[in-house]
Coordinates of C-alpha atoms in Angstrom, one line a residue:
X1 CA 2.2 -34.9 -15.0
X2 CA 2.2 -32.5 -11.4
X3 CA 0.1 -31.1 -10.5
X4 CA -1.0 -27.7 -8.9
X5 CA -2.6 -27.8 -5.6
X6 CA -3.6 -24.5 -4.6
X7 CA -3.0 -21.4 -5.9
X8 CA -1.9 -19.3 -8.0
X9 CA -1.4 -16.0 -6.1
X10 CA -0.5 -13.1 -6.7
X11 CA 0.8 -11.3 -3.9
X12 CA 3.6 -8.8 -4.5
X13 CA 3.5 -6.9 -8.1
X14 CA 6.0 -3.7 -7.3
X15 CA 4.4 0.3 -6.8
X16 CA 7.3 2.1 -8.7
X17 CA 7.6 0.5 -12.1
X18 CA 10.9 -1.1 -11.7
X19 CA 8.7 -4.5 -13.2
X20 CA 8.0 -7.7 -10.8
X21 CA 5.9 -9.5 -8.6
X22 CA 5.8 -12.2 -7.2
X23 CA 3.4 -15.5 -7.3
X24 CA 2.7 -18.1 -4.4
X25 CA 2.4 -21.8 -5.5
X26 CA 2.0 -24.5 -3.9
X27 CA 2.3 -28.0 -5.8
X28 CA 1.8 -31.9 -5.2
X29 CA 5.5 -33.2 -6.1
X30 CA 8.9 -31.0 -6.2
X31 CA 8.4 -29.5 -9.2
X32 CA 10.1 -26.6 -11.7
X33 CA 7.2 -23.7 -11.3
X34 CA 7.5 -21.1 -13.9
X35 CA 5.7 -17.8 -15.5
X36 CA 5.6 -17.5 -18.5
X37 CA 3.5 -13.5 -20.0
X38 CA 2.3 -13.3 -23.1
X39 CA 4.8 -10.4 -23.0
X40 CA 7.5 -12.4 -22.6
X41 CA 8.2 -10.9 -19.2
X42 CA 9.4 -14.0 -16.5
X43 CA 10.8 -16.4 -13.6
X44 CA 10.9 -19.8 -12.2
X45 CA 12.1 -21.3 -9.2
X46 CA 12.3 -24.8 -7.5
X47 CA 9.8 -25.4 -5.1
X48 CA 11.0 -26.2 -1.3
X49 CA 9.8 -28.7 1.1
X50 CA 7.3 -28.6 3.5
X51 CA 6.0 -31.7 5.5
X52 CA 5.1 -33.2 2.6
X53 CA 4.4 -30.6 1.3
X54 CA 5.8 -28.3 -1.6
X55 CA 5.8 -24.7 -2.0
X56 CA 7.0 -21.7 -4.9
X57 CA 7.5 -18.2 -4.7
X58 CA 9.0 -17.1 -7.9
X59 CA 10.2 -14.1 -9.2
X60 CA 8.4 -12.5 -12.1
X61 CA 11.4 -10.0 -13.9
X62 CA 10.7 -8.2 -16.7
X63 CA 6.6 -6.8 -16.8
X64 CA 6.4 -3.7 -19.0
X65 CA 5.1 -0.3 -16.1
X66 CA 1.7 0.1 -16.4
X67 CA 0.7 -2.8 -18.5
X68 CA -1.6 -5.7 -18.0
X69 CA 0.1 -8.8 -19.4
X70 CA -1.8 -12.5 -18.9
X71 CA 0.5 -15.3 -17.7
X72 CA 0.3 -19.4 -17.8
X73 CA 2.1 -20.9 -15.0
X74 CA 3.8 -23.9 -16.0
X75 CA 5.3 -27.8 -13.4
X76 CA 7.8 -29.1 -15.3
X77 CA 7.1 -27.7 -17.8
X78 CA 3.4 -28.0 -18.3
X79 CA 0.9 -25.8 -17.3
X80 CA -0.9 -25.9 -15.5
X81 CA -2.7 -23.0 -15.2
X82 CA -4.9 -21.2 -16.8
X83 CA -7.2 -24.4 -15.6
X84 CA -8.6 -25.6 -19.5
X85 CA -12.5 -25.7 -18.5
X86 CA -12.3 -22.0 -19.4
X87 CA -15.3 -20.3 -16.8
X88 CA -12.9 -17.5 -15.9
X89 CA -10.9 -15.1 -18.2
X90 CA -7.0 -14.8 -18.0
X91 CA -5.2 -14.3 -14.8
X92 CA -3.2 -11.1 -16.0
X93 CA -0.2 -8.9 -13.6
X94 CA -1.5 -5.9 -13.8
X95 CA 2.3 -2.8 -13.2
X96 CA 1.7 0.2 -12.5
X97 CA 3.2 3.1 -14.5
X98 CA 6.4 4.0 -14.2
X99 CA 6.5 7.3 -11.2
X100 CA 6.0 10.8 -13.5
X101 CA 4.7 9.5 -16.7
X102 CA 1.3 12.3 -17.0
X103 CA -1.0 12.5 -14.2
X104 CA -1.2 10.6 -11.2
X105 CA -2.0 7.0 -11.6
X106 CA -5.4 6.9 -9.2
X107 CA -4.5 3.4 -7.0
X108 CA -7.6 1.3 -5.7
X109 CA -7.6 -0.8 -2.0
X110 CA -9.7 -2.8 -1.5
X111 CA -10.0 -4.5 2.5
X112 CA -11.8 -6.7 4.8
X113 CA -11.7 -9.3 7.4
X114 CA -12.7 -12.1 8.6
X115 CA -13.7 -15.5 6.0
X116 CA -14.9 -18.8 6.2
X117 CA -14.9 -20.4 3.5
X118 CA -17.8 -21.1 2.1
X119 CA -19.4 -23.8 1.2
X120 CA -19.4 -25.8 -1.8
X121 CA -20.6 -24.4 -5.4
X122 CA -24.9 -26.2 -5.0
X123 CA -24.4 -26.1 -0.9
X124 CA -26.6 -23.4 0.7
X125 CA -24.8 -20.8 2.6
X126 CA -26.2 -20.5 6.1
X127 CA -24.1 -16.5 7.1
X128 CA -25.3 -16.0 3.2
X129 CA -22.5 -14.5 0.0
X130 CA -18.5 -14.2 0.6
X131 CA -17.7 -10.5 -0.4
X132 CA -14.9 -11.9 -1.9
X133 CA -17.2 -15.0 -4.1
X134 CA -19.5 -12.4 -5.1
X135 CA -15.7 -8.9 -6.4
X136 CA -14.6 -12.4 -8.3
X137 CA -17.9 -13.0 -10.4
X138 CA -18.8 -9.3 -10.9
X139 CA -14.6 -8.7 -12.1
X140 CA -14.8 -11.9 -14.6
X141 CA -17.8 -11.2 -15.6
X142 CA -15.9 -7.4 -16.9
X143 CA -12.9 -7.5 -17.4
X144 CA -12.6 -4.8 -18.0
X145 CA -15.2 -3.2 -15.0
X146 CA -12.7 -1.0 -12.7
X147 CA -10.8 -3.6 -10.0
X148 CA -8.8 -2.7 -6.4
X149 CA -4.9 -2.6 -7.2
X150 CA -4.5 -3.7 -3.8
X151 CA -6.6 -6.5 -1.5
X152 CA -6.0 -6.6 2.1
X153 CA -7.0 -8.9 3.8
X154 CA -6.7 -7.7 7.7
X155 CA -7.0 -10.8 9.3
X156 CA -9.3 -14.5 10.2
X157 CA -8.0 -15.6 6.7
X158 CA -8.5 -19.1 8.6
X159 CA -10.6 -20.0 11.2
X160 CA -7.9 -23.2 12.6
X161 CA -11.3 -23.1 15.7
X162 CA -14.3 -22.6 13.9
X163 CA -14.1 -25.7 11.0
X164 CA -16.5 -26.3 8.9
X165 CA -18.5 -29.9 8.6
X166 CA -15.9 -30.6 5.6
X167 CA -12.5 -29.9 7.7
X168 CA -14.5 -32.1 10.1
X169 CA -13.9 -34.8 8.3
X170 CA -11.5 -34.8 7.7
X171 CA -10.1 -34.5 10.5
X172 CA -11.1 -37.0 12.2
X173 CA -9.9 -39.4 9.4
X174 CA -6.5 -38.3 11.2
X175 CA -7.7 -38.9 14.8
X176 CA -10.2 -39.6 17.2
X177 CA -12.2 -36.3 18.2
X178 CA -13.2 -36.2 21.0
X179 CA -9.5 -35.5 23.0
X180 CA -8.6 -32.5 23.1
X181 CA -8.2 -30.2 20.3
X182 CA -11.3 -31.1 19.8
X183 CA -12.9 -30.5 16.3
X184 CA -10.1 -27.0 15.7
X185 CA -6.9 -28.3 13.7
X186 CA -4.1 -29.8 15.1
X187 CA -1.2 -29.1 13.6
X188 CA 1.0 -27.9 9.9
X189 CA -1.1 -30.9 8.4
X190 CA -4.7 -30.0 9.6
X191 CA -3.9 -26.1 8.5
X192 CA -2.8 -27.1 5.7
X193 CA -7.0 -28.3 5.0
X194 CA -7.6 -25.3 5.9
X195 CA -6.5 -22.8 3.1
X196 CA -7.2 -25.9 0.6
X197 CA -10.8 -25.0 1.6
X198 CA -10.0 -22.3 1.2
X199 CA -8.6 -21.0 -1.3
X200 CA -9.4 -23.5 -4.0
X201 CA -13.0 -22.3 -4.1
X202 CA -12.7 -21.6 -8.0
X203 CA -13.8 -18.0 -7.3
X204 CA -11.2 -16.8 -5.0
X205 CA -9.1 -18.4 -6.4
X206 CA -9.1 -17.3 -10.0
X207 CA -10.5 -13.4 -7.3
X208 CA -6.2 -13.5 -6.0
X209 CA -4.4 -15.3 -9.5
X210 CA -4.6 -11.7 -11.1
X211 CA -5.9 -9.5 -8.4
X212 CA -2.4 -9.1 -5.9
X213 CA -2.5 -9.5 -1.9
X214 CA -0.7 -8.1 1.6
X215 CA -2.0 -10.1 4.3
X216 CA -1.8 -10.1 8.6
X217 CA -2.9 -13.1 10.9
X218 CA -5.7 -12.5 13.8
X219 CA -6.4 -14.8 16.6
X220 CA -8.6 -17.0 14.7
X221 CA -5.4 -17.8 12.3
X222 CA -4.2 -19.8 15.7
X223 CA -6.9 -19.7 18.1
X224 CA -10.1 -17.4 19.6
X225 CA -8.4 -13.9 21.9
X226 CA -4.6 -15.4 21.6
X227 CA -2.1 -13.4 23.1
X228 CA -5.3 -11.7 25.6
X229 CA -2.9 -11.7 28.4
X230 CA -0.2 -13.2 30.8
X231 CA -2.5 -15.6 32.9
X232 CA -4.5 -16.6 29.9
X233 CA -1.2 -16.9 27.8
X234 CA 0.1 -19.3 31.0
X235 CA -2.3 -21.5 30.2
X236 CA -2.9 -22.4 26.6
X237 CA 0.5 -23.0 27.8
X238 CA -0.1 -26.4 29.9
X239 CA -2.1 -27.5 27.4
X240 CA -0.8 -30.3 26.0
X241 CA -1.6 -30.1 22.2
X242 CA -1.6 -26.3 22.8
X243 CA 2.8 -26.7 21.2
X244 CA 1.8 -28.3 18.3
X245 CA -1.2 -26.1 17.9
X246 CA 0.9 -22.3 17.3
X247 CA 4.3 -24.3 15.9
X248 CA 1.5 -25.0 13.5
X249 CA -0.2 -21.8 13.0
X250 CA 2.8 -19.9 12.9
X251 CA 5.1 -22.3 10.2
X252 CA 1.6 -21.7 8.1
X253 CA 1.0 -19.0 9.0
X254 CA 4.9 -18.1 7.4
X255 CA 4.1 -20.0 4.7
X256 CA 1.5 -19.3 2.8
X257 CA 0.3 -15.4 4.0
X258 CA 3.5 -13.9 5.5
X259 CA 6.5 -15.0 2.3
X260 CA 4.5 -13.1 -0.3
X261 CA 4.0 -10.0 1.4
X262 CA 7.8 -9.5 1.5
X263 CA 9.5 -7.6 -1.3
X264 CA 12.0 -9.1 -3.3
X265 CA 14.7 -7.1 -2.0
X266 CA 13.5 -8.1 1.6
X267 CA 12.9 -11.8 0.6
X268 CA 16.9 -11.8 -0.6
X269 CA 18.1 -10.7 2.1
X270 CA 15.7 -13.7 4.8
X271 CA 18.1 -15.8 6.4
X272 CA 15.1 -18.4 6.5
X273 CA 13.9 -17.8 3.3
X274 CA 17.1 -18.9 2.3
X275 CA 17.5 -21.6 4.4
X276 CA 13.9 -23.3 3.8
X277 CA 15.3 -22.8 -0.4
X278 CA 18.3 -25.0 0.6
X279 CA 16.9 -27.3 2.5
X280 CA 15.8 -30.7 1.0
X281 CA 13.2 -31.1 3.6
X282 CA 12.9 -27.6 5.8
X283 CA 10.5 -28.7 8.4
X284 CA 12.8 -28.8 10.8
X285 CA 14.1 -25.2 10.4
X286 CA 10.8 -23.9 9.6
X287 CA 9.7 -25.5 13.2
X288 CA 11.9 -24.6 15.4
X289 CA 12.3 -21.1 13.8
X290 CA 7.7 -21.3 14.5
X291 CA 9.4 -22.4 18.8
X292 CA 11.4 -19.3 18.8
X293 CA 8.8 -16.5 17.9
X294 CA 7.1 -18.1 20.4
X295 CA 9.2 -17.9 23.0
X296 CA 11.0 -14.3 22.3
X297 CA 8.0 -12.6 19.8
X298 CA 10.1 -10.0 19.7
X299 CA 13.2 -11.1 18.0
X300 CA 10.2 -11.8 14.8
X301 CA 8.9 -9.0 13.1
X302 CA 5.7 -9.8 11.1
X303 CA 4.6 -6.3 9.9
X304 CA 5.1 -5.3 7.1
X305 CA 5.8 -1.8 4.9
X306 CA 4.8 -1.5 1.2
X307 CA 5.0 1.1 -1.1
X308 CA 2.3 2.3 -4.2
X309 CA 3.6 5.0 -5.5
X310 CA 2.8 7.8 -3.1
X311 CA 0.0 6.2 -0.4
X312 CA 2.9 4.2 2.6
X313 CA 0.6 1.0 3.7
X314 CA 2.3 -0.4 7.2
X315 CA 1.2 -3.3 8.3
X316 CA 1.2 -3.8 11.8
X317 CA 1.3 -7.0 14.1
X318 CA -2.2 -6.8 16.7
X319 CA -1.8 -10.3 18.1
X320 CA 2.1 -11.6 18.4
X321 CA 3.8 -8.4 19.1
X322 CA 2.0 -7.7 22.8
X323 CA 3.7 -7.4 25.5
X324 CA 1.9 -8.9 28.4
X325 CA 2.8 -8.5 31.8
X326 CA 0.8 -5.7 32.9
X327 CA 3.3 -4.5 34.7
X328 CA 4.2 -3.0 31.1
X329 CA 1.2 -4.1 29.1
X330 CA 1.7 -3.0 25.5
X331 CA 0.5 -3.7 22.0
X332 CA 3.7 -3.6 20.1
X333 CA 6.0 -4.7 21.8
X334 CA 9.9 -1.3 22.0
X335 CA 11.6 -3.2 18.7
X336 CA 8.1 -3.1 16.8
X337 CA 6.8 -0.5 18.1
X338 CA 10.2 1.8 17.2
X339 CA 9.9 0.5 14.1
X340 CA 6.1 1.6 13.2
X341 CA 7.6 5.2 14.0
X342 CA 10.5 4.8 11.9
X343 CA 8.7 3.7 8.5
X344 CA 5.7 6.1 9.1
X345 CA 8.2 9.3 9.9
X346 CA 10.5 8.8 7.2
X347 CA 10.6 11.0 4.5
X348 CA 6.9 11.4 4.8
X349 CA 7.4 14.1 1.8
X350 CA 7.2 11.0 0.1
X351 CA 3.5 10.0 -0.2
X352 CA 0.8 11.7 -0.3
X353 CA -1.6 8.4 1.6
X354 CA -0.5 6.6 4.9
X355 CA -2.9 3.3 5.8
X356 CA -1.7 2.1 8.7
X357 CA -3.1 -1.5 9.0
X358 CA -3.8 -3.4 12.2
X359 CA -6.7 -5.9 12.3
X360 CA -7.6 -4.9 15.4
X361 CA -10.0 -0.8 15.0
X362 CA -7.9 1.7 17.4
X363 CA -11.7 3.4 17.7
X364 CA -14.1 2.3 19.3
X365 CA -17.6 1.9 19.8
X366 CA -17.4 4.6 23.3
X367 CA -19.0 2.6 25.4
X368 CA -16.8 -1.1 24.4
X369 CA -13.1 1.5 24.5
X370 CA -14.1 2.1 28.3
X371 CA -15.1 -0.8 28.8
X372 CA -11.3 -1.9 27.8
X373 CA -9.7 0.2 29.0
X374 CA -11.6 0.0 32.4
X375 CA -11.1 -4.2 33.0
X376 CA -7.2 -2.9 31.7
X377 CA -7.0 -1.2 34.4
X378 CA -8.9 -3.8 37.0
X379 CA -6.3 -6.3 36.0
X380 CA -3.6 -4.2 36.5
X381 CA -3.8 -4.2 40.1
X382 CA -5.7 -0.7 40.4
X383 CA -8.4 -1.5 42.3
X384 CA -7.1 -4.5 44.5
X385 CA -6.3 -8.3 43.6
X386 CA -9.9 -9.2 44.1
X387 CA -11.2 -6.4 40.9
X388 CA -8.3 -7.9 39.7
X389 CA -9.4 -11.8 38.9
X390 CA -12.5 -10.6 38.0
X391 CA -11.3 -8.5 35.4
X392 CA -9.2 -11.3 34.2
X393 CA -12.2 -13.2 33.7
X394 CA -14.4 -10.4 32.2
X395 CA -11.0 -9.8 29.3
X396 CA -11.4 -12.8 28.1
X397 CA -15.4 -13.9 28.1
X398 CA -16.1 -10.8 26.1
X399 CA -12.8 -10.4 24.4
X400 CA -11.6 -7.4 26.1
X401 CA -7.9 -7.0 24.7
X402 CA -8.6 -4.6 21.5
X403 CA -6.0 -0.5 21.0
X404 CA -8.1 0.7 24.0
X405 CA -6.9 -2.6 26.7
X406 CA -3.3 -1.1 26.0
X407 CA -3.8 2.2 26.8
X408 CA -0.1 3.0 27.0
X409 CA -0.1 1.7 23.1
X410 CA -3.8 4.0 22.1
X411 CA -1.9 6.5 23.0
X412 CA 1.6 5.9 21.7
X413 CA -0.3 5.5 18.7
X414 CA -2.6 8.7 19.0
X415 CA 0.0 11.3 19.1
X416 CA 2.3 9.2 15.9
X417 CA -0.2 10.4 14.3
X418 CA -0.1 13.9 15.3
X419 CA 3.6 13.6 13.9
X420 CA 2.6 12.5 10.8
X421 CA 0.4 15.0 10.6
X422 CA 2.3 17.7 11.4
X423 CA 4.0 20.9 9.1
X424 CA 4.1 20.7 5.5
X425 CA 5.4 17.5 4.7
X426 CA 2.2 16.0 5.5
X427 CA 0.0 13.4 3.5
X428 CA -3.3 13.9 2.6
X429 CA -4.8 11.8 4.3
X430 CA -3.8 9.5 7.3
X431 CA -6.7 6.2 7.3
X432 CA -6.0 3.3 9.9
X433 CA -7.3 0.4 7.9
X434 CA -8.9 -3.1 11.0
X435 CA -12.0 -5.4 10.7
X436 CA -12.5 -8.4 13.8
X437 CA -15.6 -7.0 14.5
X438 CA -18.0 -8.0 12.5
X439 CA -19.6 -4.7 12.0
X440 CA -18.1 -1.9 8.8
X441 CA -18.1 1.7 10.4
X442 CA -16.6 5.0 9.9
X443 CA -14.6 7.2 13.0
X444 CA -12.7 9.7 13.1
X445 CA -10.7 11.5 15.9
X446 CA -10.4 15.2 17.5
X447 CA -7.7 16.6 19.3
X448 CA -8.3 19.2 21.8
X449 CA -8.2 22.2 22.3
X450 CA -7.5 22.5 17.8
X451 CA -4.0 20.9 17.8
X452 CA -4.7 17.8 15.9
X453 CA -2.8 16.7 12.6
X454 CA -3.9 18.9 9.2
X455 CA -4.6 15.0 7.8
X456 CA -8.1 13.6 7.3
X457 CA -7.4 11.4 10.4
X458 CA -10.2 8.2 9.5
X459 CA -10.9 4.6 11.2
X460 CA -12.0 2.6 8.4
X461 CA -13.2 -0.4 10.1
X462 CA -14.4 -3.5 7.7
X463 CA -15.7 -6.9 8.9
X464 CA -16.7 -9.9 8.3
X465 CA -15.8 -10.2 4.0
X466 CA -17.9 -13.7 5.5
X467 CA -19.0 -14.4 8.0
X468 CA -22.0 -14.0 10.3
X469 CA -22.8 -11.9 14.0
X470 CA -25.2 -12.3 16.3
X471 CA -28.5 -10.3 17.0
X472 CA -27.0 -9.8 20.4
X473 CA -24.0 -8.5 19.3
X474 CA -25.5 -6.3 16.8
X475 CA -27.6 -4.6 19.7
X476 CA -24.5 -4.1 21.4
X477 CA -22.4 -2.1 19.1
X478 CA -25.7 0.2 18.3
X479 CA -24.8 0.7 22.5
X480 CA -21.4 1.6 22.4
X481 CA -21.6 4.6 20.2
X482 CA -25.5 6.1 22.6
X483 CA -25.3 8.4 24.4
X484 CA -26.5 6.2 27.1
X485 CA -23.3 4.0 26.4
X486 CA -21.1 7.1 26.4
X487 CA -22.1 7.9 30.1
X488 CA -22.0 4.4 31.4
X489 CA -18.3 3.4 30.0
X490 CA -17.2 6.9 31.3
X491 CA -18.6 5.7 34.4
X492 CA -16.9 2.4 34.7
X493 CA -13.3 4.7 33.4
X494 CA -13.8 6.4 37.2
X495 CA -13.7 3.4 39.0
X496 CA -11.1 2.0 36.9
X497 CA -9.2 5.5 37.8
X498 CA -9.0 5.5 34.2
X499 CA -7.7 9.2 32.4
X500 CA -9.8 10.2 29.8
X501 CA -8.4 9.3 25.7
X502 CA -6.0 12.6 24.3
X503 CA -8.6 11.9 21.5
X504 CA -12.1 12.1 21.0
X505 CA -14.1 10.5 18.1
X506 CA -17.5 10.8 17.0
X507 CA -18.8 7.5 14.4
X508 CA -19.3 9.2 10.9
X509 CA -20.4 6.3 9.1
X510 CA -22.4 3.2 9.8
X511 CA -22.7 1.1 11.6
X512 CA -23.3 -2.0 9.1
X513 CA -23.8 -5.5 9.4
X514 CA -23.3 -8.0 6.6
X515 CA -20.7 -9.3 4.1
X516 CA -18.9 -6.1 2.6
X517 CA -15.9 -4.7 1.4
X518 CA -14.3 -0.9 1.9
X519 CA -12.3 0.3 -1.7
X520 CA -10.2 3.5 -0.7
X521 CA -9.4 4.8 -3.7
X522 CA -6.7 7.4 -4.8
X523 CA -5.8 9.6 -6.6
X524 CA -3.0 12.5 -6.1
X525 CA -3.9 14.0 -2.7
X526 CA -7.6 13.0 -2.7
X527 CA -9.6 10.1 -2.0
X528 CA -12.9 8.3 -1.8
X529 CA -14.4 6.0 -0.2
X530 CA -17.1 3.3 -0.7
X531 CA -19.1 0.6 1.1
X532 CA -20.2 -2.1 -0.9
X533 CA -22.4 -5.2 0.4
X534 CA -22.8 -8.6 -1.4
X535 CA -26.4 -8.9 -1.4
X536 CA -28.3 -12.5 -2.1
X537 CA -30.5 -13.2 -4.8
X538 CA -32.5 -15.1 -8.4
X539 CA -31.6 -15.2 -11.3
X540 CA -35.1 -15.5 -14.2
X541 CA -34.6 -19.0 -13.8
X542 CA -34.9 -19.8 -9.4
X543 CA -31.0 -20.4 -9.7
X544 CA -29.1 -18.3 -6.9
X545 CA -26.9 -14.7 -8.0
X546 CA -25.7 -12.3 -6.1
X547 CA -24.4 -9.5 -6.9
X548 CA -22.2 -6.4 -4.7
X549 CA -24.1 -3.5 -3.6
X550 CA -23.4 0.1 -3.0
X551 CA -23.8 1.5 0.9
X552 CA -22.0 4.8 1.4
X553 CA -19.7 6.6 -0.5
X554 CA -18.3 9.5 0.0
X555 CA -14.7 12.2 -0.5
X556 CA -12.7 11.2 2.5
X557 CA -10.2 14.5 0.6
X558 CA -9.5 17.0 2.3
X559 CA -10.9 21.0 3.0
X560 CA -8.7 22.3 -0.3
X561 CA -6.8 19.0 -2.1
X562 CA -8.1 18.2 -5.4
X563 CA -11.5 16.3 -6.0
X564 CA -11.8 12.9 -4.8
X565 CA -11.7 10.6 -7.2

């Protein structure tokens, strides 16, 4: 009997009431994968083959808008999901009500980043309870409780360069770990181990089967500090193991994460997807695609747009789309920046909230922002070649490669947000959603002379979902927001002859540390924010347990809008 290796993952659910969804699965052999819903909706697809693995992205049609329907997954006609143990409630597909049907619908968007796979059940967890596991347990215990309508995973869904003991044992069974890249993953097959470990965690597996998800990569999905600079990339390309690593990383990201980000219309128009589905073995076409994506990142778009009723999400690739030439350094290449601008400004009267997902925060603690801008200036030669060499060493050692390290791109994003927020068609809120920095905070920008946009603009940063941050880094982040940090940062900026940013900003919440998730609740032009942290505890009989504890709850509703939900 054909078995279900990974999944199902409920990925796309139509946000406009069309009654469609996509479900991703990995089977252990070639098969016809089918989804059957209790209300008669469904779909089927033949698996495609990549490097000895078998996958399907099943288009489900005929869903009734405004309903929640249980579903099951069949492989070659045999039911493989839900599990027979009955530990979790049925997986369901919840579809939004069609536009104009009664009061404005509520949309709950949960987000976070940076997740190490949880250890097997019963083993100690050195970084505390997993926020996704804890969310799953809460929803399973009370299926009627409010749940996210979509889960945004903002990078580092897997860690290719920081593997668990279980994964290291699997790697050691394949090759000699004394040879580079050692205990890091080396190729596509080893990437499949990471997804297997992360997504077959029973709690997370059920959660991803019943809550739609949108994803984007960050550096650890490939390697720490991926695409920091041109010299970094040249050094990596000189390593004998790097080519196979980057090809495996991009191939697996396309299969496991990127495909599910796309709408049915985008999938139908995707030539690579058609080629992969038609090929008896799609390994070589996908490998060629990954090689070209690595050679010419401007030829591939990983960014995407999703509309959820009157909320627009722009998920922006802030890793692969970079221009690394020091003379024209940019977070986004020219075509990518143009696409983001077009998507943000298109039909502004069609959305009330704009969410800009970028794995890296736009607004950092001011000292860290100025440190990165100063370093970028040094690397660009502003203080001469000796300082440039120092700047490159510092950039790599201290991970100085956020938006602040690309000053022109930082200013362009500020200008785009101001333009989005100008005039009668402006949305109620513009929220920049980020992770990466292993703590959570809220920051709000202001433009000089009261020239800023009308909407409430906020940087919402939430990380990690399941990871840790050393005590020294906690102190550093706190210092970054302090008055002394601001003073030191401006001194560095003056030394580097760095222009003053076109916007200023202040922290209005945090910093908060721990394994956590943020949730935006949007209804009409109202917006509310909740931050929850996974808190460990024990039952009366001594068993370990965890719960999500509300750390912060506030309204983001701009003045004059309806009350926040």
